[in-house]
Amino acid sequence: MAAPNPGNRLRLHIPEPKVRPGQSPDFSHLKIPPAGAQPRPPIDAPAASLREHAFDLVRVLGEDHQAHGPWDPQLSPERLLRGLTHMMRTRAYDERMVRLQRTGKTSFYIKCTGEEAVAVAAAHAMDDREPARPDSERDMFFPTYRQQGLLIAREWSLHDMMCQVLNNEGDRLKGRQLPIMYSVPEAGFFTISGNLATQFPQAVGWAMASAYKGDHRIAAAWVGDGSTAEGDFHYALTFAATYQAPVVLNVVNNQWAISTFQGMAGGEQSTFAARAIGYGLPSLRVDGNDYLAVYAVTRWAAERARANLGPTLIELFTYRAAAHSTSDDPSAYRPDNEWQLWPLGDPIERLKRHLIARGLWSEDQHAVLAAELDEEIKTRLKQAEKLGTITDSHIDPASMFDDVFKDLPDHLRAQRAELLAQIASQGGGAA
């Protein structure tokens, strides 16, 4: 046995991103496999046989803008155009909401620029079922704060979403949530939580209950790469594996958790998909900027869950092109043009070029659609602003007592009566 070396002092490893502001972006360390090279296993494949999928990257759209390989979902032209439209509508909505925040009409906003396929393709993959299900029987989504595309893909009311952002009289949450924390249970969209990773145990528990009742609905959840360092992430995987819950668990690896790069959550040592291996769960890594690949992988995982074959963990490899939020300045921690050089491109641009390559679309048609969507968003926003903004709200102050307790306790009844008396004495019109 070697003798101890007193001069060999221990050193702590502190993960650091490859480049910092002012330096040239460098993605040379990424291993991007060719599109179509990844095998597509049957949905009943044992988890142990899928190990390599946790380290590979499922891709369908190639550099030639064509679809390749066994993961190609072979969608109809109508469905491809629907995917493009919903991603473009999501981006147009984001752009308009940020302008709204910059003018002081709402307090806060989070964009999903560059990640539109993560939500839109997943929603389409889970909803495209034969026979079609009514809205009340859709699968339940447990999103985090960058999946507004789920609601847009499900054709939910933009007016309703805008009222939640404006915290106005039409806000179904009565101004109680941050503007982007939507809650639309009737659209299968669970209330967004600001706490990290809560979505995973919530989705697993909901899926377990659905299976226990003999229902047919499954659940899906999304968290960021940084959230995988939270205990809730691991608790959820334990329960999902133990009870084989019918759930699709998505880790959106967009490279940055606010200002810390994904290596701080363990992404330097292995993939996030690989974390499922120790739990005996199947896992897949997918090009998150490839609409067709995200659709195909989500569809595979959903079919597996519906067949009582248990959960799947999906790592969506993408890039957060915009700031973390309107409170963030990414130029403080990464090069300004880094997002423009992301080797997997832009999800909207890639699907557009695929449609053009197939003779289904053109640059002129794309420009017309973009203008129409922008006009649609502006029109809906004008209607929503008529109900007020965050600085000009008409929400009844007494509503703070509503929806908290099933039966309002006596001491809160007294407080409510006191508030109403004060409002009346001041000439207010609260109900």
mmCIF file with all atom_site columns, N, CA, C and O in Angstrom, residues 316-332:
data_model
loop_
_atom_site.group_PDB
_atom_site.id
_atom_site.type_symbol
_atom_site.label_atom_id
_atom_site.label_alt_id
_atom_site.label_comp_id
_atom_site.label_asym_id
_atom_site.label_entity_id
_atom_site.label_seq_id
_atom_site.pdbx_PDB_ins_code
_atom_site.Cartn_x
_atom_site.Cartn_y
_atom_site.Cartn_z
_atom_site.occupancy
_atom_site.B_iso_or_equiv
_atom_site.pdbx_formal_charge
_atom_site.auth_seq_id
_atom_site.auth_comp_id
_atom_site.auth_asym_id
_atom_site.auth_atom_id
_atom_site.pdbx_PDB_model_num
ATOM 1  N N  . LEU A 1 316 ? -34.798 16.994 -22.375 1.00 0.00 ? 316 LEU A N  1
ATOM 2  C CA . LEU A 1 316 ? -34.937 17.803 -23.581 1.00 0.00 ? 316 LEU A CA 1
ATOM 3  C C  . LEU A 1 316 ? -33.748 18.745 -23.659 1.00 0.00 ? 316 LEU A C  1
ATOM 4  O O  . LEU A 1 316 ? -33.624 19.689 -22.881 1.00 0.00 ? 316 LEU A O  1
ATOM 5  N N  . PHE A 1 317 ? -32.872 18.467 -24.610 1.00 0.00 ? 317 PHE A N  1
ATOM 6  C CA . PHE A 1 317 ? -31.610 19.193 -24.742 1.00 0.00 ? 317 PHE A CA 1
ATOM 7  C C  . PHE A 1 317 ? -31.849 20.421 -25.600 1.00 0.00 ? 317 PHE A C  1
ATOM 8  O O  . PHE A 1 317 ? -32.043 20.328 -26.817 1.00 0.00 ? 317 PHE A O  1
ATOM 9  N N  . THR A 1 318 ? -31.840 21.604 -24.968 1.00 0.00 ? 318 THR A N  1
ATOM 10 C CA . THR A 1 318 ? -32.198 22.819 -25.681 1.00 0.00 ? 318 THR A CA 1
ATOM 11 C C  . THR A 1 318 ? -31.364 23.978 -25.154 1.00 0.00 ? 318 THR A C  1
ATOM 12 O O  . THR A 1 318 ? -30.355 23.761 -24.474 1.00 0.00 ? 318 THR A O  1
ATOM 13 N N  . TYR A 1 319 ? -31.771 25.197 -25.460 1.00 0.00 ? 319 TYR A N  1
ATOM 14 C CA . TYR A 1 319 ? -31.029 26.369 -25.021 1.00 0.00 ? 319 TYR A CA 1
ATOM 15 C C  . TYR A 1 319 ? -31.997 27.515 -24.746 1.00 0.00 ? 319 TYR A C  1
ATOM 16 O O  . TYR A 1 319 ? -32.884 27.794 -25.564 1.00 0.00 ? 319 TYR A O  1
ATOM 17 N N  . ARG A 1 320 ? -31.833 28.156 -23.594 1.00 0.00 ? 320 ARG A N  1
ATOM 18 C CA . ARG A 1 320 ? -32.661 29.316 -23.260 1.00 0.00 ? 320 ARG A CA 1
ATOM 19 C C  . ARG A 1 320 ? -32.109 30.534 -23.979 1.00 0.00 ? 320 ARG A C  1
ATOM 20 O O  . ARG A 1 320 ? -31.119 31.128 -23.555 1.00 0.00 ? 320 ARG A O  1
ATOM 21 N N  . ALA A 1 321 ? -32.753 30.924 -25.051 1.00 0.00 ? 321 ALA A N  1
ATOM 22 C CA . ALA A 1 321 ? -32.249 32.028 -25.868 1.00 0.00 ? 321 ALA A CA 1
ATOM 23 C C  . ALA A 1 321 ? -32.450 33.374 -25.194 1.00 0.00 ? 321 ALA A C  1
ATOM 24 O O  . ALA A 1 321 ? -31.611 34.270 -25.321 1.00 0.00 ? 321 ALA A O  1
ATOM 25 N N  . ALA A 1 322 ? -33.541 33.539 -24.480 1.00 0.00 ? 322 ALA A N  1
ATOM 26 C CA . ALA A 1 322 ? -33.849 34.821 -23.850 1.00 0.00 ? 322 ALA A CA 1
ATOM 27 C C  . ALA A 1 322 ? -33.293 34.874 -22.432 1.00 0.00 ? 322 ALA A C  1
ATOM 28 O O  . ALA A 1 322 ? -32.693 33.917 -21.935 1.00 0.00 ? 322 ALA A O  1
ATOM 29 N N  . ALA A 1 323 ? -33.527 36.004 -21.787 1.00 0.00 ? 323 ALA A N  1
ATOM 30 C CA . ALA A 1 323 ? -33.165 36.129 -20.377 1.00 0.00 ? 323 ALA A CA 1
ATOM 31 C C  . ALA A 1 323 ? -34.007 35.168 -19.549 1.00 0.00 ? 323 ALA A C  1
ATOM 32 O O  . ALA A 1 323 ? -35.067 34.712 -19.983 1.00 0.00 ? 323 ALA A O  1
ATOM 33 N N  . HIS A 1 324 ? -33.524 34.857 -18.340 1.00 0.00 ? 324 HIS A N  1
ATOM 34 C CA . HIS A 1 324 ? -34.313 33.990 -17.472 1.00 0.00 ? 324 HIS A CA 1
ATOM 35 C C  . HIS A 1 324 ? -35.689 34.596 -17.230 1.00 0.00 ? 324 HIS A C  1
ATOM 36 O O  . HIS A 1 324 ? -36.702 33.899 -17.242 1.00 0.00 ? 324 HIS A O  1
ATOM 37 N N  . SER A 1 325 ? -35.740 35.884 -17.030 1.00 0.00 ? 325 SER A N  1
ATOM 38 C CA . SER A 1 325 ? -36.987 36.611 -16.814 1.00 0.00 ? 325 SER A CA 1
ATOM 39 C C  . SER A 1 325 ? -36.737 38.075 -17.115 1.00 0.00 ? 325 SER A C  1
ATOM 40 O O  . SER A 1 325 ? -35.618 38.484 -17.455 1.00 0.00 ? 325 SER A O  1
ATOM 41 N N  . THR A 1 326 ? -37.769 38.893 -16.973 1.00 0.00 ? 326 THR A N  1
ATOM 42 C CA . THR A 1 326 ? -37.597 40.327 -17.189 1.00 0.00 ? 326 THR A CA 1
ATOM 43 C C  . THR A 1 326 ? -36.764 40.965 -16.075 1.00 0.00 ? 326 THR A C  1
ATOM 44 O O  . THR A 1 326 ? -36.415 42.145 -16.167 1.00 0.00 ? 326 THR A O  1
ATOM 45 N N  . SER A 1 327 ? -36.445 40.202 -15.036 1.00 0.00 ? 327 SER A N  1
ATOM 46 C CA . SER A 1 327 ? -35.582 40.708 -13.960 1.00 0.00 ? 327 SER A CA 1
ATOM 47 C C  . SER A 1 327 ? -34.121 40.313 -14.159 1.00 0.00 ? 327 SER A C  1
ATOM 48 O O  . SER A 1 327 ? -33.282 40.597 -13.291 1.00 0.00 ? 327 SER A O  1
ATOM 49 N N  . ASP A 1 328 ? -33.826 39.657 -15.260 1.00 0.00 ? 328 ASP A N  1
ATOM 50 C CA . ASP A 1 328 ? -32.501 39.074 -15.472 1.00 0.00 ? 328 ASP A CA 1
ATOM 51 C C  . ASP A 1 328 ? -31.769 39.766 -16.625 1.00 0.00 ? 328 ASP A C  1
ATOM 52 O O  . ASP A 1 328 ? -32.389 40.181 -17.605 1.00 0.00 ? 328 ASP A O  1
ATOM 53 N N  . ASP A 1 329 ? -30.451 39.843 -16.498 1.00 0.00 ? 329 ASP A N  1
ATOM 54 C CA . ASP A 1 329 ? -29.597 40.345 -17.578 1.00 0.00 ? 329 ASP A CA 1
ATOM 55 C C  . ASP A 1 329 ? -28.558 39.271 -17.899 1.00 0.00 ? 329 ASP A C  1
ATOM 56 O O  . ASP A 1 329 ? -27.537 39.166 -17.224 1.00 0.00 ? 329 ASP A O  1
ATOM 57 N N  . PRO A 1 330 ? -28.796 38.432 -18.906 1.00 0.00 ? 330 PRO A N  1
ATOM 58 C CA . PRO A 1 330 ? -27.881 37.324 -19.199 1.00 0.00 ? 330 PRO A CA 1
ATOM 59 C C  . PRO A 1 330 ? -26.495 37.765 -19.664 1.00 0.00 ? 330 PRO A C  1
ATOM 60 O O  . PRO A 1 330 ? -25.554 36.964 -19.615 1.00 0.00 ? 330 PRO A O  1
ATOM 61 N N  . SER A 1 331 ? -26.346 39.022 -20.081 1.00 0.00 ? 331 SER A N  1
ATOM 62 C CA . SER A 1 331 ? -25.028 39.477 -20.511 1.00 0.00 ? 331 SER A CA 1
ATOM 63 C C  . SER A 1 331 ? -24.043 39.522 -19.345 1.00 0.00 ? 331 SER A C  1
ATOM 64 O O  . SER A 1 331 ? -22.828 39.641 -19.564 1.00 0.00 ? 331 SER A O  1
ATOM 65 N N  . ALA A 1 332 ? -24.542 39.380 -18.131 1.00 0.00 ? 332 ALA A N  1
ATOM 66 C CA . ALA A 1 332 ? -23.672 39.388 -16.954 1.00 0.00 ? 332 ALA A CA 1
ATOM 67 C C  . ALA A 1 332 ? -22.993 38.044 -16.721 1.00 0.00 ? 332 ALA A C  1
ATOM 68 O O  . ALA A 1 332 ? -22.028 37.962 -15.963 1.00 0.00 ? 332 ALA A O  1
#
